[in-house]
PDB file of C-alpha atoms in Angstrom:
ATOM      1  CA  GLN A 161       0.000   0.000   0.000  1.00 81.00           C
ATOM      2  CA  VAL A 162       1.275   3.458  -0.917  1.00 88.00           C
ATOM      3  CA  GLN A 163       0.316   6.580   0.978  1.00 94.00           C
ATOM      4  CA  LEU A 164       0.626  10.035  -0.515  1.00 96.00           C
ATOM      5  CA  VAL A 165       0.503  13.236   1.534  1.00 96.00           C
ATOM      6  CA  GLU A 166       0.320  16.609  -0.187  1.00 97.00           C
ATOM      7  CA  SER A 167       1.203  19.940   1.362  1.00 97.00           C
ATOM      8  CA  GLY A 168       2.019  23.469   0.315  1.00 98.00           C
ATOM      9  CA  GLY A 169      -1.371  24.750  -0.718  1.00 97.00           C
ATOM     10  CA  GLY A 170      -2.756  28.069   0.414  1.00 97.00           C
ATOM     11  CA  LEU A 171      -4.102  31.444  -0.577  1.00 98.00           C
ATOM     12  CA  VAL A 172      -2.057  33.546  -2.961  1.00 98.00           C
ATOM     13  CA  GLN A 173      -2.658  36.600  -5.100  1.00 98.00           C
ATOM     14  CA  ALA A 174      -2.711  36.354  -8.859  1.00 98.00           C
ATOM     15  CA  GLY A 175       0.817  36.353 -10.204  1.00 98.00           C
ATOM     16  CA  GLY A 176       2.185  34.691  -7.104  1.00 98.00           C
ATOM     17  CA  SER A 177       3.825  31.327  -6.611  1.00 98.00           C
ATOM     18  CA  LEU A 178       3.355  28.189  -4.571  1.00 98.00           C
ATOM     19  CA  ARG A 179       5.223  24.914  -4.381  1.00 98.00           C
ATOM     20  CA  LEU A 180       3.254  21.801  -3.651  1.00 98.00           C
ATOM     21  CA  SER A 181       4.923  18.740  -2.201  1.00 98.00           C
ATOM     22  CA  CYS A 182       3.763  15.158  -2.176  1.00 97.00           C
ATOM     23  CA  VAL A 183       5.551  12.730   0.112  1.00 96.00           C
ATOM     24  CA  ALA A 184       5.103   9.065  -0.642  1.00 94.00           C
ATOM     25  CA  SER A 185       5.495   5.944   1.413  1.00 89.00           C
ATOM     26  CA  GLY A 186       6.764   2.743  -0.111  1.00 74.00           C
ATOM     27  CA  ARG A 187      10.155   1.248  -0.744  1.00 74.00           C
ATOM     28  CA  THR A 188      10.057   1.496  -4.503  1.00 85.00           C
ATOM     29  CA  PHE A 189       9.205   5.158  -4.989  1.00 86.00           C
ATOM     30  CA  SER A 190      11.788   5.539  -7.750  1.00 85.00           C
ATOM     31  CA  SER A 191       9.805   3.098  -9.880  1.00 86.00           C
ATOM     32  CA  TYR A 192       6.484   4.887  -9.439  1.00 91.00           C
ATOM     33  CA  ARG A 193       5.146   7.120 -12.140  1.00 93.00           C
ATOM     34  CA  MET A 194       3.646  10.263 -10.665  1.00 95.00           C
ATOM     35  CA  GLY A 195       1.041  12.764 -11.707  1.00 97.00           C
ATOM     36  CA  TRP A 196      -0.678  15.916 -10.514  1.00 98.00           C
ATOM     37  CA  PHE A 197      -4.348  16.604 -10.997  1.00 98.00           C
ATOM     38  CA  ARG A 198      -6.740  19.265  -9.793  1.00 98.00           C
ATOM     39  CA  GLN A 199     -10.433  19.616  -9.176  1.00 98.00           C
ATOM     40  CA  ALA A 200     -12.344  22.857  -8.985  1.00 96.00           C
ATOM     41  CA  PRO A 201     -15.781  23.042  -7.348  1.00 92.00           C
ATOM     42  CA  GLY A 202     -18.431  21.544  -9.572  1.00 94.00           C
ATOM     43  CA  LYS A 203     -15.917  20.317 -12.119  1.00 96.00           C
ATOM     44  CA  ALA A 204     -14.339  17.017 -12.961  1.00 95.00           C
ATOM     45  CA  ARG A 205     -10.832  16.180 -11.880  1.00 96.00           C
ATOM     46  CA  GLU A 206      -8.429  17.331 -14.545  1.00 97.00           C
ATOM     47  CA  PHE A 207      -4.889  16.529 -15.511  1.00 97.00           C
ATOM     48  CA  VAL A 208      -2.162  19.055 -14.675  1.00 98.00           C
ATOM     49  CA  ALA A 209       1.205  17.328 -15.080  1.00 98.00           C
ATOM     50  CA  ALA A 210       2.526  13.792 -15.236  1.00 96.00           C
ATOM     51  CA  GLU A 211       5.467  11.584 -16.073  1.00 93.00           C
ATOM     52  CA  ARG A 212       5.445   9.668 -19.314  1.00 90.00           C
ATOM     53  CA  TRP A 213       5.406   5.952 -18.765  1.00 86.00           C
ATOM     54  CA  TYR A 214       8.262   5.110 -21.120  1.00 87.00           C
ATOM     55  CA  ASP A 215      10.952   7.565 -19.985  1.00 88.00           C
ATOM     56  CA  GLY A 216       9.631   9.472 -16.985  1.00 87.00           C
ATOM     57  CA  THR A 217       9.828  12.857 -18.659  1.00 92.00           C
ATOM     58  CA  THR A 218       7.109  15.245 -17.669  1.00 95.00           C
ATOM     59  CA  TYR A 219       4.433  16.878 -19.705  1.00 92.00           C
ATOM     60  CA  TYR A 220       1.751  19.403 -18.889  1.00 97.00           C
ATOM     61  CA  THR A 221      -1.708  20.429 -19.779  1.00 97.00           C
ATOM     62  CA  ASP A 222      -1.640  23.434 -22.109  1.00 97.00           C
ATOM     63  CA  SER A 223      -3.069  25.873 -19.572  1.00 97.00           C
ATOM     64  CA  VAL A 224      -0.077  25.490 -17.222  1.00 98.00           C
ATOM     65  CA  LYS A 225       2.780  25.092 -19.679  1.00 98.00           C
ATOM     66  CA  GLY A 226       5.553  27.550 -18.973  1.00 97.00           C
ATOM     67  CA  ARG A 227       4.152  28.313 -15.518  1.00 98.00           C
ATOM     68  CA  PHE A 228       4.202  24.970 -13.653  1.00 98.00           C
ATOM     69  CA  THR A 229       7.103  22.598 -13.208  1.00 98.00           C
ATOM     70  CA  MET A 230       6.879  19.071 -11.894  1.00 98.00           C
ATOM     71  CA  SER A 231       9.950  17.460 -10.366  1.00 97.00           C
ATOM     72  CA  ARG A 232      10.866  14.664  -8.025  1.00 95.00           C
ATOM     73  CA  ASP A 233      13.511  13.843  -5.461  1.00 94.00           C
ATOM     74  CA  ASN A 234      13.775  10.102  -5.038  1.00 90.00           C
ATOM     75  CA  ALA A 235      16.029  10.422  -2.001  1.00 91.00           C
ATOM     76  CA  LYS A 236      13.261  12.374  -0.260  1.00 92.00           C
ATOM     77  CA  ILE A 237      10.501  10.220  -1.784  1.00 93.00           C
ATOM     78  CA  THR A 238       8.842  13.465  -2.788  1.00 96.00           C
ATOM     79  CA  VAL A 239       7.364  14.912  -5.931  1.00 97.00           C
ATOM     80  CA  TYR A 240       6.890  18.648  -6.336  1.00 98.00           C
ATOM     81  CA  LEU A 241       4.749  20.988  -8.353  1.00 98.00           C
ATOM     82  CA  GLN A 242       6.217  24.464  -8.620  1.00 98.00           C
ATOM     83  CA  MET A 243       3.483  26.863  -9.657  1.00 98.00           C
ATOM     84  CA  ASN A 244       4.390  30.337 -10.862  1.00 98.00           C
ATOM     85  CA  SER A 245       2.350  33.177 -12.338  1.00 98.00           C
ATOM     86  CA  LEU A 246      -0.752  31.785 -10.723  1.00 98.00           C
ATOM     87  CA  LYS A 247      -4.149  32.773 -12.058  1.00 98.00           C
ATOM     88  CA  PRO A 248      -7.586  32.726 -10.425  1.00 97.00           C
ATOM     89  CA  GLU A 249      -8.548  29.883 -12.738  1.00 97.00           C
ATOM     90  CA  ASP A 250      -5.860  27.744 -11.118  1.00 98.00           C
ATOM     91  CA  THR A 251      -7.963  27.668  -7.953  1.00 98.00           C
ATOM     92  CA  ALA A 252      -8.717  24.040  -7.109  1.00 98.00           C
ATOM     93  CA  VAL A 253      -7.868  21.164  -4.850  1.00 98.00           C
ATOM     94  CA  TYR A 254      -4.636  19.668  -6.111  1.00 98.00           C
ATOM     95  CA  TYR A 255      -3.971  15.951  -5.878  1.00 98.00           C
ATOM     96  CA  CYS A 256      -0.897  13.895  -6.481  1.00 97.00           C
ATOM     97  CA  ALA A 257      -1.236  10.382  -7.802  1.00 97.00           C
ATOM     98  CA  ALA A 258       1.060   7.400  -8.105  1.00 95.00           C
ATOM     99  CA  ARG A 259       1.134   4.405 -10.360  1.00 93.00           C
ATOM    100  CA  ASP A 260       3.155   1.332  -9.538  1.00 90.00           C
ATOM    101  CA  THR A 261       1.629  -0.968 -12.128  1.00 89.00           C
ATOM    102  CA  PRO A 262       4.190  -1.688 -14.867  1.00 86.00           C
ATOM    103  CA  GLY A 263       3.460  -1.176 -18.518  1.00 86.00           C
ATOM    104  CA  SER A 264       2.010   1.496 -20.704  1.00 89.00           C
ATOM    105  CA  TYR A 265      -0.742   3.825 -19.578  1.00 90.00           C
ATOM    106  CA  ALA A 266      -2.265   7.191 -20.323  1.00 92.00           C
ATOM    107  CA  PRO A 267      -0.524   9.624 -17.955  1.00 91.00           C
ATOM    108  CA  GLY A 268      -3.265  12.204 -18.265  1.00 92.00           C
ATOM    109  CA  SER A 269      -6.055   9.877 -17.257  1.00 94.00           C
ATOM    110  CA  PRO A 270      -7.006   9.696 -13.571  1.00 95.00           C
ATOM    111  CA  GLY A 271      -7.908   6.051 -14.036  1.00 95.00           C
ATOM    112  CA  SER A 272      -4.268   5.229 -14.788  1.00 95.00           C
ATOM    113  CA  TYR A 273      -3.187   5.761 -11.198  1.00 95.00           C
ATOM    114  CA  ASP A 274      -3.279   3.345  -8.320  1.00 94.00           C
ATOM    115  CA  TYR A 275      -2.969   5.716  -5.364  1.00 95.00           C
ATOM    116  CA  TRP A 276      -4.107   9.231  -4.519  1.00 97.00           C
ATOM    117  CA  GLY A 277      -3.352  11.775  -1.853  1.00 97.00           C
ATOM    118  CA  GLN A 278      -5.982  13.622   0.124  1.00 97.00           C
ATOM    119  CA  GLY A 279      -5.480  16.861  -1.784  1.00 97.00           C
ATOM    120  CA  THR A 280      -4.358  20.359  -0.886  1.00 98.00           C
ATOM    121  CA  GLN A 281      -6.359  23.512  -1.547  1.00 98.00           C
ATOM    122  CA  VAL A 282      -4.917  26.225  -3.754  1.00 98.00           C
ATOM    123  CA  THR A 283      -6.820  29.496  -3.907  1.00 98.00           C
ATOM    124  CA  VAL A 284      -5.712  32.321  -6.167  1.00 98.00           C
ATOM    125  CA  SER A 285      -7.315  35.694  -5.608  1.00 97.00           C
ATOM    126  CA  ALA A 286      -7.693  38.254  -8.365  1.00 95.00           C
TER     127      ALA A 286
END
């Protein structure tokens, strides 16, 4: 069983920055593929950033490209989401997700992941 714990959310003005962290349990974190998703009130959970299954490189949804950066530190069993130039439309609960099932998958699909954190609220004021 893998547990994921997010932190780093909060209230920030438009144009500001936040860094989200997601600490994972498990002895094989380096083999997990990780993703970040978000869910705004009344909306479906949507893809933000994720690692490609075949090489671990990251890719992003168009609305955050150039503003968000996903990274990981295997020694700290942590994945990060650096969010810059935040906009009010980035307001949502942000979730990290982990996949430890081998093989190909769709990184942008929530159904591809085996484990989820509890989420952290990000609120961006205008």
